[in-house]
Coordinates of C-alpha atoms and ligand atoms in Angstrom, one line a residue:
M1 CA 9.7 13.4 14.6
K2 CA 6.8 12.8 17.5
Y3 CA 7.6 10.1 19.6
L4 CA 4.2 7.9 21.3
T5 CA 4.5 5.6 24.2
D6 CA 0.9 2.4 23.7
E7 CA -0.5 4.5 20.9
P8 CA -3.6 3.3 19.4
M9 CA -2.7 1.6 16.2
S10 CA -6.3 1.9 15.8
A11 CA -6.1 5.8 15.1
H12 CA -3.3 4.9 12.4
T13 CA -5.0 2.1 10.8
T14 CA -7.7 3.0 7.3
M15 CA -9.7 -0.3 9.3
R16 CA -10.1 2.0 12.4
V17 CA -8.9 -1.9 14.8
G18 CA -5.5 -2.5 17.1
G19 CA -4.8 -2.3 19.7
C20 CA -1.8 -0.3 22.1
A21 CA 1.7 -0.3 20.0
D22 CA 4.7 0.2 22.9
R23 CA 6.0 2.6 20.8
L24 CA 5.0 4.7 17.9
I25 CA 7.4 7.2 16.4
M26 CA 6.4 8.9 13.5
I27 CA 9.4 10.3 11.2
D28 CA 10.3 13.5 9.6
T29 CA 13.2 13.0 7.0
Q30 CA 15.4 10.2 5.6
E31 CA 18.0 10.7 8.7
E32 CA 15.5 9.8 11.1
L33 CA 13.7 7.1 9.6
T34 CA 17.7 5.9 8.8
E35 CA 18.4 6.3 13.1
Q36 CA 15.5 5.2 14.4
L37 CA 15.7 1.4 12.6
A38 CA 19.2 1.4 13.7
I39 CA 18.3 1.9 17.2
C40 CA 15.8 -0.9 16.3
R41 CA 18.3 -3.4 15.0
R42 CA 21.2 -2.6 18.1
E43 CA 18.3 -3.5 20.8
G44 CA 16.6 -6.4 19.4
V45 CA 13.7 -4.0 19.4
P46 CA 11.2 -5.7 17.5
F47 CA 9.8 -2.9 15.1
V48 CA 7.9 -1.9 11.6
V49 CA 7.8 0.4 9.9
I50 CA 3.9 1.5 8.5
G51 CA 2.3 3.8 5.7
R52 CA -0.8 4.9 6.7
G53 CA -2.4 1.8 7.3
S54 CA -4.7 1.2 4.7
N55 CA -3.5 -2.5 3.8
L56 CA -2.9 -3.0 7.6
L57 CA -5.0 -5.6 10.3
V58 CA -3.4 -5.1 13.7
S59 CA -3.8 -7.5 16.7
D60 CA -6.3 -6.6 19.0
D61 CA -3.3 -7.3 21.8
G62 CA -1.4 -4.0 19.5
F63 CA 2.8 -4.3 18.9
R64 CA 5.1 -5.8 21.7
G65 CA 8.3 -3.1 20.3
T66 CA 8.5 0.5 17.8
V67 CA 6.4 0.6 15.3
I68 CA 7.6 3.2 13.0
C69 CA 5.2 5.8 10.2
T70 CA 6.8 7.6 7.6
A71 CA 3.5 9.0 6.6
G72 CA 3.1 13.1 7.3
G73 CA 5.6 14.2 7.2
F74 CA 8.2 12.4 4.7
C75 CA 6.7 13.4 2.2
G76 CA 9.3 15.4 -0.1
I77 CA 8.5 15.2 -4.2
R78 CA 11.3 16.7 -6.6
E79 CA 11.7 17.1 -10.0
E80 CA 15.0 14.6 -11.1
G81 CA 14.6 17.0 -15.6
P82 CA 13.5 15.4 -17.7
A83 CA 15.3 11.7 -18.7
S84 CA 15.8 9.9 -22.3
I85 CA 14.9 6.6 -19.9
D86 CA 16.6 2.7 -22.6
A87 CA 14.5 0.1 -20.6
E88 CA 16.3 -1.9 -23.2
N89 CA 19.7 -1.1 -21.0
G90 CA 17.2 -2.5 -17.8
D91 CA 17.0 1.2 -16.7
G92 CA 13.4 1.9 -18.1
A93 CA 9.6 2.1 -16.2
A94 CA 9.1 -1.7 -15.8
G95 CA 6.8 -2.7 -18.3
S96 CA 8.1 -0.5 -20.4
S97 CA 9.1 -1.2 -24.3
G98 CA 12.5 0.7 -26.3
T99 CA 14.0 4.7 -25.6
S100 CA 11.7 6.8 -25.0
L101 CA 11.6 10.6 -23.4
R102 CA 9.9 11.0 -19.5
V103 CA 9.7 13.4 -16.5
S104 CA 11.6 11.7 -13.4
F105 CA 10.7 12.6 -10.2
W106 CA 11.6 11.4 -6.1
A107 CA 9.2 10.8 -3.8
E108 CA 9.9 10.2 -0.7
A109 CA 8.6 6.8 0.7
G110 CA 5.2 8.5 3.1
A111 CA 4.0 11.2 0.5
S112 CA 1.1 9.5 -0.3
L113 CA -0.6 8.1 -3.5
A114 CA -2.9 10.7 -3.8
A115 CA -0.6 13.9 -3.8
V116 CA 2.0 11.7 -6.6
A117 CA -0.7 11.5 -8.5
A118 CA -1.4 15.4 -8.2
W119 CA 1.3 16.6 -7.6
A120 CA 1.9 14.6 -11.3
R121 CA -1.6 15.8 -12.9
D122 CA -0.1 19.6 -11.9
H123 CA 3.0 18.9 -13.8
E124 CA 1.1 18.1 -16.9
L125 CA 2.6 14.4 -16.4
T126 CA -0.1 11.1 -17.1
G127 CA 0.8 7.7 -15.8
M128 CA 0.1 8.3 -12.6
E129 CA -3.8 8.4 -12.9
F130 CA -4.1 5.4 -11.4
A131 CA -3.0 6.2 -8.2
A132 CA -5.2 8.6 -7.2
G133 CA -7.8 6.6 -5.1
I134 CA -5.4 5.1 -3.9
P135 CA -5.5 5.6 -0.1
G136 CA -1.8 4.9 1.0
T137 CA 1.4 5.9 0.5
V138 CA 4.4 5.2 -1.7
G139 CA 6.7 3.0 0.8
G140 CA 3.7 1.0 1.7
G141 CA 2.5 1.3 -2.7
I142 CA 5.5 0.1 -3.8
R143 CA 6.3 -2.3 -1.1
M144 CA 2.5 -3.9 -2.1
N145 CA 3.1 -3.3 -5.9
A146 CA -0.5 -1.4 -5.7
G147 CA -2.3 -0.9 -8.7
A148 CA -6.0 -0.4 -10.4
Y149 CA -7.5 -0.3 -13.3
G150 CA -4.8 -1.4 -15.1
G151 CA -1.6 0.4 -13.9
E152 CA 0.2 -0.9 -11.3
L153 CA 4.0 1.1 -9.2
G154 CA 6.0 -1.4 -10.7
Q155 CA 5.0 0.6 -14.5
V156 CA 5.8 3.4 -13.6
T157 CA 9.1 3.6 -11.3
V158 CA 12.7 3.5 -12.4
R159 CA 14.5 2.9 -9.1
V160 CA 13.6 2.4 -5.5
R161 CA 16.6 3.7 -3.0
V162 CA 16.2 1.0 -0.3
L163 CA 18.0 1.0 3.5
T164 CA 18.9 -3.3 4.0
A165 CA 18.8 -5.0 6.3
D166 CA 22.9 -4.3 7.8
G167 CA 21.7 -0.9 7.7
T168 CA 22.9 0.1 3.9
V169 CA 21.0 2.8 1.7
R170 CA 20.7 1.4 -2.1
D171 CA 19.2 2.2 -4.8
R172 CA 17.9 -0.6 -6.9
T173 CA 16.1 -1.4 -10.7
A174 CA 12.7 -1.6 -11.6
E175 CA 14.5 -4.6 -12.9
E176 CA 15.8 -5.8 -9.1
M177 CA 12.6 -5.2 -7.9
D178 CA 10.8 -8.1 -9.3
F179 CA 7.2 -6.8 -9.7
S180 CA 4.6 -8.1 -10.1
Y181 CA 0.8 -8.7 -9.1
R182 CA 0.5 -7.3 -5.9
H183 CA 4.4 -7.9 -5.3
S184 CA 8.0 -6.8 -5.2
V185 CA 10.9 -8.1 -3.6
V186 CA 10.8 -6.5 -0.4
Q187 CA 8.2 -8.8 0.8
E188 CA 10.7 -11.5 1.1
N189 CA 14.8 -9.3 1.9
G190 CA 12.7 -6.7 4.6
E191 CA 14.4 -4.3 2.9
I192 CA 12.7 -0.4 3.5
V193 CA 11.4 1.7 0.8
L194 CA 12.8 5.0 1.0
S195 CA 12.5 6.8 -1.9
A196 CA 11.1 5.8 -5.5
L197 CA 11.9 7.4 -8.8
F198 CA 9.0 7.2 -10.9
A199 CA 8.9 9.2 -14.8
L200 CA 5.5 9.7 -16.6
E201 CA 5.4 10.9 -20.1
R202 CA 3.8 14.6 -20.5
G203 CA 0.2 15.1 -21.0
E204 CA -2.1 17.6 -21.1
R205 CA -3.7 18.6 -17.3
G206 CA -7.1 18.0 -18.4
A207 CA -7.0 15.3 -19.9
I208 CA -5.6 14.0 -16.8
A209 CA -7.9 15.5 -13.7
A210 CA -10.8 14.2 -16.3
R211 CA -9.4 11.0 -16.1
M212 CA -8.0 11.1 -11.9
E213 CA -12.4 12.1 -11.7
E214 CA -13.6 9.2 -13.6
L215 CA -11.5 6.6 -11.3
A216 CA -13.1 8.7 -8.2
E217 CA -16.0 8.6 -10.2
K218 CA -15.7 4.6 -10.0
R219 CA -14.7 3.6 -6.9
R220 CA -17.5 6.2 -4.9
D221 CA -20.4 4.3 -7.4
K222 CA -17.7 0.4 -6.7
Q223 CA -16.5 0.5 -3.1
P224 CA -18.1 0.8 0.5
L225 CA -16.2 3.7 1.1
E226 CA -17.6 5.0 3.3
Y227 CA -17.3 2.5 5.6
P228 CA -13.5 1.9 7.9
S229 CA -11.9 -1.0 5.5
A230 CA -8.3 -2.1 4.4
G231 CA -9.7 -1.8 0.8
S232 CA -9.7 -5.7 -1.5
T233 CA -9.5 -7.9 1.7
W234 CA -7.9 -10.8 -0.4
K235 CA -6.2 -10.7 -3.2
R236 CA -7.7 -11.8 -7.4
P237 CA -6.5 -15.7 -7.8
E238 CA -5.5 -16.9 -11.2
G239 CA -8.7 -16.6 -13.9
S240 CA -11.0 -15.0 -11.3
F241 CA -12.3 -12.5 -9.3
A242 CA -12.5 -12.0 -5.8
A243 CA -15.6 -10.9 -4.9
K244 CA -17.2 -12.8 -7.7
L245 CA -16.5 -15.9 -5.1
I246 CA -17.2 -14.7 -2.1
E247 CA -20.9 -13.6 -4.3
E248 CA -20.7 -17.3 -4.8
A249 CA -19.7 -18.9 -1.4
G250 CA -23.1 -16.8 -0.2
C251 CA -21.2 -14.3 2.0
K252 CA -22.2 -11.2 0.3
G253 CA -23.1 -9.1 4.0
L254 CA -21.5 -12.1 6.1
S255 CA -21.5 -10.1 9.4
V256 CA -18.7 -10.8 12.9
G257 CA -19.8 -9.1 15.0
D258 CA -19.8 -5.6 13.5
A259 CA -17.5 -6.8 11.1
Q260 CA -19.4 -7.2 8.2
I261 CA -18.6 -8.5 3.8
S262 CA -19.8 -5.5 2.2
E263 CA -23.1 -5.7 1.0
K264 CA -22.1 -3.5 -1.8
H265 CA -18.3 -5.4 -3.0
A266 CA -17.8 -8.7 -1.5
G267 CA -14.0 -8.0 -1.2
F268 CA -14.1 -5.5 1.4
L269 CA -14.5 -6.8 4.8
I270 CA -15.6 -3.6 6.4
N271 CA -16.1 -2.2 10.1
R272 CA -19.0 -1.4 10.3
G273 CA -18.4 1.0 14.2
Q274 CA -16.7 -1.6 16.7
A275 CA -15.4 -4.6 14.7
N276 CA -12.5 -5.3 16.7
A277 CA -9.7 -7.9 15.3
A278 CA -10.6 -10.9 15.9
D279 CA -14.2 -10.4 13.9
I280 CA -12.5 -9.4 10.8
R281 CA -10.0 -12.6 11.1
K282 CA -12.4 -14.8 12.2
L283 CA -14.8 -13.7 9.4
M284 CA -12.4 -13.7 7.5
T285 CA -10.8 -17.4 7.6
M286 CA -15.2 -17.8 8.2
V287 CA -15.3 -17.0 4.5
E288 CA -11.7 -18.4 3.0
Q289 CA -13.5 -21.8 4.3
R290 CA -16.9 -21.3 2.5
V291 CA -15.3 -20.2 -0.8
L292 CA -12.9 -23.2 -0.5
D293 CA -15.8 -26.3 0.0
Q294 CA -18.4 -23.6 -3.1
S295 CA -15.3 -22.9 -5.9
G296 CA -12.3 -25.4 -4.6
V297 CA -10.4 -22.3 -5.0
K298 CA -7.8 -21.3 -1.8
L299 CA -8.0 -17.0 -1.3
T300 CA -5.2 -15.8 0.2
P301 CA -5.2 -12.6 2.0
E302 CA -4.0 -9.3 0.3
I303 CA -3.9 -7.5 3.7
E304 CA -0.6 -7.3 5.7
M305 CA -1.2 -8.4 9.8
I306 CA 0.1 -7.0 12.4
G307 CA 0.8 -9.1 15.9
S308 CA -0.4 -12.1 16.9
F309 CA -3.8 -13.6 15.7
Ligands
FAD401 C1 -10.2 1.8 0.1 C2 -9.6 1.7 -0.1 C3 -9.3 1.2 -1.1 C4 -8.1 0.6 -1.2 N1 -7.9 0.6 -3.6 C5 -6.3 -0.2 -3.6 C6 -6.4 -0.3 -4.4 O1 -7.1 0.4 -5.4 N2 -5.1 -0.9 -4.8 C7 -4.3 -1.5 -4.4 O2 -3.4 -2.1 -4.0 N3 -3.9 -1.2 -2.6 C8 -5.4 -1.0 -2.4 N4 -5.9 0.2 -1.4 C9 -5.0 -1.2 -0.3 C10 -3.7 -0.1 0.2 O3 -3.9 1.3 0.3 C11 -2.2 0.1 -0.5 O4 -1.6 -1.6 -0.5 C12 -1.4 0.5 -0.2 O5 -0.6 1.0 -0.9 C13 -1.3 1.0 1.3 O6 -0.2 2.0 1.8 P1 0.7 2.5 2.9 O7 1.0 3.5 3.2 O8 -1.3 2.7 3.1 O9 0.2 1.2 3.8 P2 0.5 0.2 5.1 O10 -1.3 -0.2 4.3 O11 0.9 1.1 6.5 O12 1.6 -1.1 5.0 C14 1.0 -2.7 4.4 C15 2.8 -2.9 4.4 O13 3.5 -2.5 3.7 C16 4.4 -2.6 4.7 N5 5.8 -0.8 4.2 C17 3.9 0.2 4.4 N6 5.6 1.3 4.6 C18 7.2 1.1 4.4 C19 8.0 1.2 3.7 N7 8.0 2.1 3.6 N8 9.8 -0.2 3.5 C20 9.0 -1.2 3.1 N9 8.1 -1.8 3.7 C21 6.6 -0.8 4.7 C22 4.7 -2.1 6.1 O14 5.5 -3.0 6.8 C23 3.4 -3.4 5.3 O15 3.4 -5.1 5.2 C24 -6.6 0.2 -1.2 C25 -7.0 0.8 0.6 C26 -8.1 1.5 0.9 C27 -8.5 0.7 2.4

């Protein structure tokens, strides 16, 4: 476990902005995570659990309290074994139907989705290819029901082990997780994801690797991966695409300081170097207003904000 004080959050977010957290604790095990959370709760210290900070905007004033970071050490992946999973009886991955023979495995909250996808490929398991290019962790990914190219974590999740507000460890079924587009129940109940049990079908390693490379190529082609960002800044509105509406509202390339709506993909708000959180927040507000005026659609941020704005 690593304990840091006055730690700049710009070093722990893919947007590369954010002031200092009073404390940042990098945990390596479930025991350390539960212990640190118990201390925060007992002492009334505000806390937030983060993964790789790839969906976060942290205030320039930082965070008054403790940030607990799972990315790094708390990243084990272990096979549970072949399982006959009966979706009809509420023990199957959301979206699956009937009974099928799958292989299931647990991944800890801090495991990167890239590592989980690579592990699945190396074990000849298909269904996780979509997640290989999502730069987050299992914990952040489950909370957001991260997804891409037609796949979502909710589709391959059987159970999620969580820590409840009273410090109890419990397993939630995929159904109880209430997965929907970029949503899971932990957004409402504040539970902390400890690990997730995924179930995948047997596949062929070469085909899995080829699909992962195809999707990586699509990302390189369409997304401004050369700049810091937090991915898609806004959720996909019903019946449309945020990037399309932003472009139609004339916001492509719009900037505040070094914060800019990417010229390559208008759904991405990028940091061209020296942007701060205030610039980013101001640009977000401008874009939301212009899109509302132009199309009548209210964009909802996908990125989550920490600290005061
Ligand atoms: C270049 C780029 C591309 C991206 N592409 C995609 C994409 O294709 N699809 C997609 O869905 N997302 C995408 N994202 C966004 C992001 O990677 C995902 O939302 C990811 O799931 C966030 O995981 P994280 O570990 O970084 O979470 P963080 O950003 O660290 O945290 C996000 C939220 O989850 C909470 N959280 C973190 N860990 C836990 C835990 N263990 N228990 C409970 N809550 C927790 C945090 O408190 C916070 O509220 C992209 C981001 C970037 C930068």
